[in-house]
PDB file of C-alpha atoms in Angstrom:
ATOM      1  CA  UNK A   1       7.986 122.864 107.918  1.00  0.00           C
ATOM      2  CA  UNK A   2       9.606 119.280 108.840  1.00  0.00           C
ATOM      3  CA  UNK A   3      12.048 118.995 111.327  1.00  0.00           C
ATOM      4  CA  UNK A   4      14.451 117.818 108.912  1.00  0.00           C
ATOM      5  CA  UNK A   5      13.770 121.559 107.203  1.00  0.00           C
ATOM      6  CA  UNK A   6      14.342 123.446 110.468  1.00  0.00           C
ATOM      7  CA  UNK A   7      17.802 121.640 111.023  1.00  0.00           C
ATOM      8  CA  UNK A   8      20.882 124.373 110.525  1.00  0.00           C
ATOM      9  CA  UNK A   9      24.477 122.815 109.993  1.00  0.00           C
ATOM     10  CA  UNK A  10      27.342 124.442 112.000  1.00  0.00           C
ATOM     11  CA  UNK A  11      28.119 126.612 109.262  1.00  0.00           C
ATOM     12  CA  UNK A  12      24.751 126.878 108.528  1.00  0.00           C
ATOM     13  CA  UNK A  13      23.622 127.922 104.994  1.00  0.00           C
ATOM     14  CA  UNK A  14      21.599 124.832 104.061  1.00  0.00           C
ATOM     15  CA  UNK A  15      18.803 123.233 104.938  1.00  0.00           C
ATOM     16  CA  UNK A  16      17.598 119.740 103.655  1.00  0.00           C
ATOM     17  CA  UNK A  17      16.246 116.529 104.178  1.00  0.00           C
ATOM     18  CA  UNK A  18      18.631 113.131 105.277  1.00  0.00           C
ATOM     19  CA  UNK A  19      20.838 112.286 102.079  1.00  0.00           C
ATOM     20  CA  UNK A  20      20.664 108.436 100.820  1.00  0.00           C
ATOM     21  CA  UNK A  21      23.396 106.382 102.414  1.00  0.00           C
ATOM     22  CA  UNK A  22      26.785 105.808 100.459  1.00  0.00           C
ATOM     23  CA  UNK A  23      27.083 101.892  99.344  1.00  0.00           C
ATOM     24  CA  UNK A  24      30.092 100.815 100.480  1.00  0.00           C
ATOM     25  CA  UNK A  25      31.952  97.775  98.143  1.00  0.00           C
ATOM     26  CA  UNK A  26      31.899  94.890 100.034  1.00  0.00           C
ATOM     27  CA  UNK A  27      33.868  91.698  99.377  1.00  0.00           C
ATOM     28  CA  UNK A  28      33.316  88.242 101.897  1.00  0.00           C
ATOM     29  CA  UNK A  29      34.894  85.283 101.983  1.00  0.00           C
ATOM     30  CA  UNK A  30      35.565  82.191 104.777  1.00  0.00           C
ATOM     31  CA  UNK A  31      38.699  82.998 106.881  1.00  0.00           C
ATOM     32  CA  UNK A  32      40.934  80.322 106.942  1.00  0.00           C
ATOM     33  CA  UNK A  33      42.851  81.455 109.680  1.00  0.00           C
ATOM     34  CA  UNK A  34      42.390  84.500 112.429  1.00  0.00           C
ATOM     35  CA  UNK A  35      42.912  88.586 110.568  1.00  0.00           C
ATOM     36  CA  UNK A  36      46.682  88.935 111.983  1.00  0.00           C
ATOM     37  CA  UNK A  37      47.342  91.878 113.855  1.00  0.00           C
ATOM     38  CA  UNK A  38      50.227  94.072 113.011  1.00  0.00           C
ATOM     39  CA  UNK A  39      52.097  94.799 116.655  1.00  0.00           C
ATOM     40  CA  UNK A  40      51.913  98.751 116.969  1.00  0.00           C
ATOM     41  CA  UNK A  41      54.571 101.199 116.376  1.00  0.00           C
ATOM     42  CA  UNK A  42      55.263 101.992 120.494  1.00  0.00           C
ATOM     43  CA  UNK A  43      58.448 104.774 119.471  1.00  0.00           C
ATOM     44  CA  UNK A  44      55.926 107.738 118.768  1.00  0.00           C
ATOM     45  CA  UNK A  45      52.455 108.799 119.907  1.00  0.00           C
ATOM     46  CA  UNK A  46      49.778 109.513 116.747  1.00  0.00           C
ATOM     47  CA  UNK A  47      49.940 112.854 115.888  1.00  0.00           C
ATOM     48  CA  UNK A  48      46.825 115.286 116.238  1.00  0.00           C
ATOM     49  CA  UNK A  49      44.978 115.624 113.090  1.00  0.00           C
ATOM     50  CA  UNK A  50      42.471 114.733 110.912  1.00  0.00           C
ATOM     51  CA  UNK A  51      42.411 111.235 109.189  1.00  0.00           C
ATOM     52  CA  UNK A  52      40.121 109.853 106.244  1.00  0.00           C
ATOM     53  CA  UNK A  53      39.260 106.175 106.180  1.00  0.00           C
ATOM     54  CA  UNK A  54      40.836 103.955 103.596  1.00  0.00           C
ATOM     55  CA  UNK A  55      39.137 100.815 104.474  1.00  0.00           C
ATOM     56  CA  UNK A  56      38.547  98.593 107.526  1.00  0.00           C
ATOM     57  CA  UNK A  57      38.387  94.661 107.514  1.00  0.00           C
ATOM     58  CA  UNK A  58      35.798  93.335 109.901  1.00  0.00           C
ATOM     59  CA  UNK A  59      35.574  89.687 110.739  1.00  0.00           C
ATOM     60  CA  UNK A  60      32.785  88.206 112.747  1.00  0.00           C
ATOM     61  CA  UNK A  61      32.302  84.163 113.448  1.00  0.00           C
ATOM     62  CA  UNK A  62      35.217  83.614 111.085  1.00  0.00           C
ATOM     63  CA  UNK A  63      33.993  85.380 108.343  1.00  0.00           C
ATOM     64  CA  UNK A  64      36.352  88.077 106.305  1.00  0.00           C
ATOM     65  CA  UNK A  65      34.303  91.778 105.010  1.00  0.00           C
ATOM     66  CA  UNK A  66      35.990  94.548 103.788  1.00  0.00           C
ATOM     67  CA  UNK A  67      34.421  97.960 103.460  1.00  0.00           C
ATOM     68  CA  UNK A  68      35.059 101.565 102.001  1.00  0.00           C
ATOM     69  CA  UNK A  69      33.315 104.266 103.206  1.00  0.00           C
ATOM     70  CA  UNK A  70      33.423 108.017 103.394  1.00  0.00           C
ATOM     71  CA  UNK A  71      34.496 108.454 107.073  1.00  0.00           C
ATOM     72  CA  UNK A  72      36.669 110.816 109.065  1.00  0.00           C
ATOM     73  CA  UNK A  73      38.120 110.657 112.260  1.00  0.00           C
ATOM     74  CA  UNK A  74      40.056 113.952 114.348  1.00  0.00           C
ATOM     75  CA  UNK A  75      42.447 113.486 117.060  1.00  0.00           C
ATOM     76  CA  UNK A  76      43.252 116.889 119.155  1.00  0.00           C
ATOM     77  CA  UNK A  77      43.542 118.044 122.094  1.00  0.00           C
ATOM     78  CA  UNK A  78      43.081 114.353 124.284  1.00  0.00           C
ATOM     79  CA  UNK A  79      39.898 114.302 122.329  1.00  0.00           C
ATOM     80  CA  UNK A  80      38.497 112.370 119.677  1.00  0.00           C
ATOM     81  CA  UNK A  81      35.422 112.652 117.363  1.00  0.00           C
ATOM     82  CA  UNK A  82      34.297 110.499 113.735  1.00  0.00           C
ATOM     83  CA  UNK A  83      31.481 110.244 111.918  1.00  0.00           C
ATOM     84  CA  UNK A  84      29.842 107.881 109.017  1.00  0.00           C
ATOM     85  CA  UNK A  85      26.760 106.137 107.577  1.00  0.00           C
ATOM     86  CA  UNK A  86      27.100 102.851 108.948  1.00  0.00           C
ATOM     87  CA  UNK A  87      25.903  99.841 106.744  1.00  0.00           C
ATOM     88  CA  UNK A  88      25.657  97.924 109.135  1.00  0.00           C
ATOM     89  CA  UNK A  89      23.254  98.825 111.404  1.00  0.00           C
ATOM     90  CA  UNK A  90      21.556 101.524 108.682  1.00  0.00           C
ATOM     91  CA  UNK A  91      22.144 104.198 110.612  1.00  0.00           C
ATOM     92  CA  UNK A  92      24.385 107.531 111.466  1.00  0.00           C
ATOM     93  CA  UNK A  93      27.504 106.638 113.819  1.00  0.00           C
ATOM     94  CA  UNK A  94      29.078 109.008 115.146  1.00  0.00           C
ATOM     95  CA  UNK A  95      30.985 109.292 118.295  1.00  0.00           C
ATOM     96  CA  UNK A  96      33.438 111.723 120.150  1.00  0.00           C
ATOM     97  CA  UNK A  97      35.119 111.534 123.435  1.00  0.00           C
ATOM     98  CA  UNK A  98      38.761 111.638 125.100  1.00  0.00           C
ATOM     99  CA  UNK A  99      41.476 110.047 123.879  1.00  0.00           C
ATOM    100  CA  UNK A 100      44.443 109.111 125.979  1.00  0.00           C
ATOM    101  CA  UNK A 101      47.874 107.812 123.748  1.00  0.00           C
ATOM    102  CA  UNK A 102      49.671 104.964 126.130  1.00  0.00           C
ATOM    103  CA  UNK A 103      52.416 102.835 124.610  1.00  0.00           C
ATOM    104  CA  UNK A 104      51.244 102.233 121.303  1.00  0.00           C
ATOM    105  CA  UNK A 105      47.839 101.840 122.609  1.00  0.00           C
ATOM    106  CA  UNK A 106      44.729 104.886 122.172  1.00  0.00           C
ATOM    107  CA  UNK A 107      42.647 104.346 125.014  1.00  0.00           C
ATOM    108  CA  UNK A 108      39.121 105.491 123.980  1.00  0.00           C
ATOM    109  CA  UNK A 109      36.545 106.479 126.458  1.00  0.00           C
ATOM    110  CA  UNK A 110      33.141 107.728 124.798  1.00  0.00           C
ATOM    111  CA  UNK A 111      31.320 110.538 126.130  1.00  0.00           C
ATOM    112  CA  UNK A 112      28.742 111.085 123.416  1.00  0.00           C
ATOM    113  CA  UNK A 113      26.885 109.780 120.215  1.00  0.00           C
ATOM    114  CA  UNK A 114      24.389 109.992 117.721  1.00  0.00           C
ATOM    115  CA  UNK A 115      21.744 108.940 120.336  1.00  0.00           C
ATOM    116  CA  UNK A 116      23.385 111.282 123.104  1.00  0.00           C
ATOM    117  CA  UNK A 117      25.276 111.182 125.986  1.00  0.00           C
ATOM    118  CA  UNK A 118      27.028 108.231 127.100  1.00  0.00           C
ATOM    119  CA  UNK A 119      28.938 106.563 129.889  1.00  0.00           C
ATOM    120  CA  UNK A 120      31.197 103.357 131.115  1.00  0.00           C
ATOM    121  CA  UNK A 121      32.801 102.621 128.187  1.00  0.00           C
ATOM    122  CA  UNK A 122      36.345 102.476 127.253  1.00  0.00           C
ATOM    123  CA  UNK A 123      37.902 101.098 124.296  1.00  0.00           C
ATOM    124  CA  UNK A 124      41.723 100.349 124.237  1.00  0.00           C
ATOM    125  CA  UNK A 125      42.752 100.817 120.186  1.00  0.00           C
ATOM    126  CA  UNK A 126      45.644  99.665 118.996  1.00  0.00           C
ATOM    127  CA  UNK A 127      47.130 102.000 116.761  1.00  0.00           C
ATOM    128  CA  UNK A 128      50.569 101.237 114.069  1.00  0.00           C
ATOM    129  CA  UNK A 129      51.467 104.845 113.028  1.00  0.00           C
ATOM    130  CA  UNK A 130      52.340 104.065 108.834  1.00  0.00           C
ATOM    131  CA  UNK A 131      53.843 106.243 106.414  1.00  0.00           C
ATOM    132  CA  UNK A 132      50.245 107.935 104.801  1.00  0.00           C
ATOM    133  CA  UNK A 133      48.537 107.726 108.356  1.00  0.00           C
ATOM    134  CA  UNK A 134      47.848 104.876 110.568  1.00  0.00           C
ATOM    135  CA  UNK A 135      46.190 101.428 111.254  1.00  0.00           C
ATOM    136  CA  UNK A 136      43.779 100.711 113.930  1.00  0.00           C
ATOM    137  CA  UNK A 137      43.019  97.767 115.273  1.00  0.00           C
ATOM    138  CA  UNK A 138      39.980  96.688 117.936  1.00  0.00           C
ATOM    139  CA  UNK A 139      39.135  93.175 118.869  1.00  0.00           C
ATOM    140  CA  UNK A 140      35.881  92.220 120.307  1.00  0.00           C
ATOM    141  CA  UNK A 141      33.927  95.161 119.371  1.00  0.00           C
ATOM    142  CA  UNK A 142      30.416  94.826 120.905  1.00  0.00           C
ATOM    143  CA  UNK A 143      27.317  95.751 118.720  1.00  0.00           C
ATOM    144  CA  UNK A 144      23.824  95.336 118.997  1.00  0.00           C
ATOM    145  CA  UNK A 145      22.177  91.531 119.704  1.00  0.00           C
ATOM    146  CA  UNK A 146      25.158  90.680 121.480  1.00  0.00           C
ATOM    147  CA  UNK A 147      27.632  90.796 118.415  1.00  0.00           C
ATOM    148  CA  UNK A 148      31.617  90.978 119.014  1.00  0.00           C
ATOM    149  CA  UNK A 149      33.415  91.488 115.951  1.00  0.00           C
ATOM    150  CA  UNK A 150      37.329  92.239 115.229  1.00  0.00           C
ATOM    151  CA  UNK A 151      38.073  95.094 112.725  1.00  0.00           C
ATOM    152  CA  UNK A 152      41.109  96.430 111.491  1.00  0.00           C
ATOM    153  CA  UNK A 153      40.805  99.894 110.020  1.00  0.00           C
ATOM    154  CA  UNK A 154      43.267 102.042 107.650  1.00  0.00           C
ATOM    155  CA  UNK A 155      43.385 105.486 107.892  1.00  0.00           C
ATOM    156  CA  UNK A 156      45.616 108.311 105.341  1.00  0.00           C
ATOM    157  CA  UNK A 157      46.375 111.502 107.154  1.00  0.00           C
ATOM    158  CA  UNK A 158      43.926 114.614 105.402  1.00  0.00           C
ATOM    159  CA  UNK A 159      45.916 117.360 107.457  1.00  0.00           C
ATOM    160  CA  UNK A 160      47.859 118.077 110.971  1.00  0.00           C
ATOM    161  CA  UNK A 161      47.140 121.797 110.185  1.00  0.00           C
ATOM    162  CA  UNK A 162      45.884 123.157 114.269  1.00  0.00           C
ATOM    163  CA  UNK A 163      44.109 126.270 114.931  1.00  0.00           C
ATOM    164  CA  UNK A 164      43.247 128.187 117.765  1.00  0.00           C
ATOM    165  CA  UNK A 165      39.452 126.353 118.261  1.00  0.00           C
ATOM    166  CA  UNK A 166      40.852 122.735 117.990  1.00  0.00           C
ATOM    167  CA  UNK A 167      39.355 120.426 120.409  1.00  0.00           C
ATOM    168  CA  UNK A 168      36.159 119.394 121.217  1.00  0.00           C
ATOM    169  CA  UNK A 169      32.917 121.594 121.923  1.00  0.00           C
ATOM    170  CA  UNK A 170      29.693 121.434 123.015  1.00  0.00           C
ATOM    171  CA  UNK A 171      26.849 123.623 122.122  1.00  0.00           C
ATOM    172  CA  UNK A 172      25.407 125.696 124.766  1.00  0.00           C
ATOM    173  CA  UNK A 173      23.317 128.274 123.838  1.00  0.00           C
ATOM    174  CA  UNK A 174      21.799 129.239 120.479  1.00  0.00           C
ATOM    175  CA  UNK A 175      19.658 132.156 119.521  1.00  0.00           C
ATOM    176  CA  UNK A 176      16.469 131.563 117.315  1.00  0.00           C
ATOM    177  CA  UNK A 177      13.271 132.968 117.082  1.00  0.00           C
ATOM    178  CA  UNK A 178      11.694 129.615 115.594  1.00  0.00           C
ATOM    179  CA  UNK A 179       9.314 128.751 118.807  1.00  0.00           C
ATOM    180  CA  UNK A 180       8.604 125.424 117.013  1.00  0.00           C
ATOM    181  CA  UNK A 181      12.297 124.183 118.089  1.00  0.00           C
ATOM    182  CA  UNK A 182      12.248 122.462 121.405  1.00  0.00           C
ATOM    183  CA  UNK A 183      15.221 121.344 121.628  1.00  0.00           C
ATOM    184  CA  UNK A 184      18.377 121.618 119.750  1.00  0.00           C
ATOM    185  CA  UNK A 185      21.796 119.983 120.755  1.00  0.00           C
ATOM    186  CA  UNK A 186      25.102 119.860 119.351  1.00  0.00           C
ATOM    187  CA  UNK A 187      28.775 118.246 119.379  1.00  0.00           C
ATOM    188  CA  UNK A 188      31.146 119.984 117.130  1.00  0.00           C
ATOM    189  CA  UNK A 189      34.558 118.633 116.949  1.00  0.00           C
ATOM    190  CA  UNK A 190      37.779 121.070 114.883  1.00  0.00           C
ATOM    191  CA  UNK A 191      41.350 119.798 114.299  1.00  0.00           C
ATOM    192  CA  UNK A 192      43.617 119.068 111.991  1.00  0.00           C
ATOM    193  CA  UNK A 193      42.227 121.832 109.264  1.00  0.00           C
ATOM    194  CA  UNK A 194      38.530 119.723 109.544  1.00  0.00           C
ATOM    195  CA  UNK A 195      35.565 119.869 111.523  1.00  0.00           C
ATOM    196  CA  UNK A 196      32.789 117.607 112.463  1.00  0.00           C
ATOM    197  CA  UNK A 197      29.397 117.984 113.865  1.00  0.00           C
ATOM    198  CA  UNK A 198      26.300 115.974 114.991  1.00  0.00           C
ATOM    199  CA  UNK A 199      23.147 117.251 115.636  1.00  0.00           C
ATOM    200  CA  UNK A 200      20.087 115.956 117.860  1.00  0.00           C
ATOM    201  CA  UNK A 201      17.015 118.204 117.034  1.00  0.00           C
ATOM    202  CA  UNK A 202      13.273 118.113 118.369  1.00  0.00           C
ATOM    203  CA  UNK A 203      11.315 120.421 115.719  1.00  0.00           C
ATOM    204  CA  UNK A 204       6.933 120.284 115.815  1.00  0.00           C
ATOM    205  CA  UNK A 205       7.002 117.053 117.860  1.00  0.00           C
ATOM    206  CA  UNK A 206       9.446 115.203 115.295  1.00  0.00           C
ATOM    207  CA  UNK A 207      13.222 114.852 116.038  1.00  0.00           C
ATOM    208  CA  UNK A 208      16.463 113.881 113.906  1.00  0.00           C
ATOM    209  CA  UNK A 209      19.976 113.354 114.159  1.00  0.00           C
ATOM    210  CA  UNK A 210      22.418 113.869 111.691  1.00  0.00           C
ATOM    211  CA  UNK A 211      26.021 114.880 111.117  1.00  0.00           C
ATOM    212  CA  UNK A 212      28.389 116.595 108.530  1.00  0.00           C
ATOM    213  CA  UNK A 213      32.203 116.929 108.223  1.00  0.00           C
ATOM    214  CA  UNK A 214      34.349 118.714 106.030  1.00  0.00           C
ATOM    215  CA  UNK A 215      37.432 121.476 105.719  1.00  0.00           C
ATOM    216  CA  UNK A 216      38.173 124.505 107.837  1.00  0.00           C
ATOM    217  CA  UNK A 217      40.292 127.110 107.243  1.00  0.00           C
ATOM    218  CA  UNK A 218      40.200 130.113 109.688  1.00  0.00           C
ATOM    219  CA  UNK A 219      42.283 133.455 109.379  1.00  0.00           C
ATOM    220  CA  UNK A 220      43.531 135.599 112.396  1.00  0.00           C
ATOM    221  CA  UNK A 221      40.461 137.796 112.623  1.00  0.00           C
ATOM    222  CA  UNK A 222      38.043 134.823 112.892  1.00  0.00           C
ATOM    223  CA  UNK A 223      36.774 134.528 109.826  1.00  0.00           C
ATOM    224  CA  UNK A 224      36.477 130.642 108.581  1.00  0.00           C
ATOM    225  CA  UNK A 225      35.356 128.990 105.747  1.00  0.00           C
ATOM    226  CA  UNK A 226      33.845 125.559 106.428  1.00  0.00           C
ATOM    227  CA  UNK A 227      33.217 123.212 102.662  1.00  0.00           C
ATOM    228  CA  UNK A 228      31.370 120.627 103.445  1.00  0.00           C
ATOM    229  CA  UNK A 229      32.415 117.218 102.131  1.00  0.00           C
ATOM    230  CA  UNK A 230      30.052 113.973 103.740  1.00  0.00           C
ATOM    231  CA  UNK A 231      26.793 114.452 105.767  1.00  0.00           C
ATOM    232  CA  UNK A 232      23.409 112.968 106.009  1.00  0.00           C
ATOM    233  CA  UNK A 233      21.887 116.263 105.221  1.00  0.00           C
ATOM    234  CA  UNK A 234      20.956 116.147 101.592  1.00  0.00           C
ATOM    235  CA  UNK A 235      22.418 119.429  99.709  1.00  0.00           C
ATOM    236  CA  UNK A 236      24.598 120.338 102.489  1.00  0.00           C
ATOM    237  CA  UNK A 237      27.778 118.399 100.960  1.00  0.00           C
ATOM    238  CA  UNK A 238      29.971 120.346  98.417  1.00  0.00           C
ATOM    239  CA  UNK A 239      28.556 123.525  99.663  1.00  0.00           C
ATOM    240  CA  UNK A 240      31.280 126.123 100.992  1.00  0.00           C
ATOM    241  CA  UNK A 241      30.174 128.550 104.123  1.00  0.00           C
ATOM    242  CA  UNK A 242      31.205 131.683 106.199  1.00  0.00           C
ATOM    243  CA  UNK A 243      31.770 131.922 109.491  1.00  0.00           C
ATOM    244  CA  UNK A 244      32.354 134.139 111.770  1.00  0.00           C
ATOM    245  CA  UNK A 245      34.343 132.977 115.358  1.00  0.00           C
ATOM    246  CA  UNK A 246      35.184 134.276 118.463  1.00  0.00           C
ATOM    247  CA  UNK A 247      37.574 132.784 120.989  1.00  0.00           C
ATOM    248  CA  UNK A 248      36.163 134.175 124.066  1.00  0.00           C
ATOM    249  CA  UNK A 249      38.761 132.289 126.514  1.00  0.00           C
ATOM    250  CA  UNK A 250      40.215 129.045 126.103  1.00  0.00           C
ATOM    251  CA  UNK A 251      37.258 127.317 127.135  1.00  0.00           C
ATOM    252  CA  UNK A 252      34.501 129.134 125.344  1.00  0.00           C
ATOM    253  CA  UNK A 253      33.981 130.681 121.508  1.00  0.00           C
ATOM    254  CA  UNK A 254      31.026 131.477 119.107  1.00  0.00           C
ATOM    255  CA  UNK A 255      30.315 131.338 115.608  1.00  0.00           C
ATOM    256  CA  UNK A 256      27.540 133.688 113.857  1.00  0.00           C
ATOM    257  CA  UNK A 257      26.351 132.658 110.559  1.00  0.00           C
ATOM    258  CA  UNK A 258      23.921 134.507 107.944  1.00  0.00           C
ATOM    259  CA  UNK A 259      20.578 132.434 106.996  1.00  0.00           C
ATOM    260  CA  UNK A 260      17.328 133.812 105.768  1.00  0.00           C
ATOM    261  CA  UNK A 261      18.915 137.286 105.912  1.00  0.00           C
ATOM    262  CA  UNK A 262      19.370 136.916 109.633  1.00  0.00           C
ATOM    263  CA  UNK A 263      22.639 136.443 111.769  1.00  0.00           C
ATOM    264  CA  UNK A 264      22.394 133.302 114.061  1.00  0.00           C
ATOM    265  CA  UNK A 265      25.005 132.875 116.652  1.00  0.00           C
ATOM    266  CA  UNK A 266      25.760 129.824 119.034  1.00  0.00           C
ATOM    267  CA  UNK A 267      27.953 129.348 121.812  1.00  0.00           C
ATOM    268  CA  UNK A 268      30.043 126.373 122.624  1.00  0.00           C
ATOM    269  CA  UNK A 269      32.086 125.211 125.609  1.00  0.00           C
ATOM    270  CA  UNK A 270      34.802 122.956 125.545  1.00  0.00           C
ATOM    271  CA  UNK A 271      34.254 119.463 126.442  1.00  0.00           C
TER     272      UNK A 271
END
């Protein structure tokens, strides 16, 4: 067994190698003149929720790219969390943090990604609420080899349905018998009737990372259903799973899954 094999999702009922990365369209052209930015909507803060990508213009010495891509991004709770296969840098990217609304303005300070923990960053965003969501705009946006580019995204609202586990969580325990996992972390990010997690295993000597969002729906006894709609964990999308949660206070729960005929539970604190 692979480490990709020994990899559970949150929800937990499949296991399965990295999936191949969506192509996103991509149009270029020479910009004749600087991507204008729209000046935000200061009259309301963003609401909590979750928000699917409609497509995000990124400009870069002057020249124009525009991208679609499956990618979601959850506001709740002063927290934020989103997730996608980026094209380019070939990779996961996935980040989650807090998120402070000021003016207009969604100050953005990172506390984790798909490599781990991280720290001294913040990222002021400015944000134009719209009728089907919002626009986000970020200028000078540093990437690897010293790159700075400007990108202006557009995002349609999925849901501003809350529950009582919205926010973000970190993993802190998890029960398994499998002595071949040394190490097994997780972020897991709920709001606005979605979810989102990333995962950074060690399994035999070989790690991974890899994420998965999709729908959540949870009842009054705890009992949530979790469909999976994007991840990089072949045979994991499309697939629909129980769950079984426990609010313990308000900073703590656990979920409890079924696989291979045994019940594994993890435990999460609030980050």
């Amino acid at each position: 067994m692979n480490v990709k094999s020994a990899l559970f999702s949150s929800t937990a009922v499949v296991l399965a190698a990295c999936s191949a990365e969506p192509t996103p369209e991509v149009t270029v052209k020479v910009a004749s003149e600087p991507v204008a930015v729209s000046t935000p909507d200061t009259s309301a803060a963003l609401p909590d929720g979750a928000y699917l990508i409609e497509g995000v213009t990124v400009t870069e010495d002057g020249e124009v790219s525009y991208y679609t891509r499956d990618q979601i991004k959850i506001y709740s709770k002063g927290r934020f969390m989103y997730a996608f296969e980026n094209a380019l840098t070939d990779n996961i990217d996935v980040g989650a943090g807090n998120a402070t609304w000021n003016n207009g303005v969604m100050v953005e300070v990172p506390r984790v990604n798909h490599d781990g923990p991280v720290s001294g960053y913040s990222f002021d965003v400015a944000i134009e609420p719209t009728a089907a969501g919002f626009k986000q705009s970020i200028i000078g946006m540093p990437y690897e080899g010293g790159r700075l580019l400007d990108m202006v995204e557009v995002w349609n609202t999925a849901s501003t349905k809350t529950s009582p586990f919205d926010g973000l969580w970190s993993l802190e325990a998890r029960d398994t018998a499998d002595s071949g996992m040394t190490a097994f972390a997780e972020t897991k990010m709920i709001g606005g009737g979605h979810f989102i997690w990333l995962q950074n295993v060690a399994y035999q000597g070989e790690t991974a990372q890899d994420f998965g969002y999709g729908s959540f729906a949870v009842d009054a006894e705890g009992n949530a259903i979790e469909t999976a709609m994007v991840s990089s964990m072949e045979e994991y999308e499309g697939t629909v799973n129980e769950v079984k949660m426990v609010l313990i206070d308000e900073n703590h729960f656990t979920q409890s899954f079924i696989y291979n005929d045994e019940v594994i539970t993890q435990s999460y604190v609030r980050m």
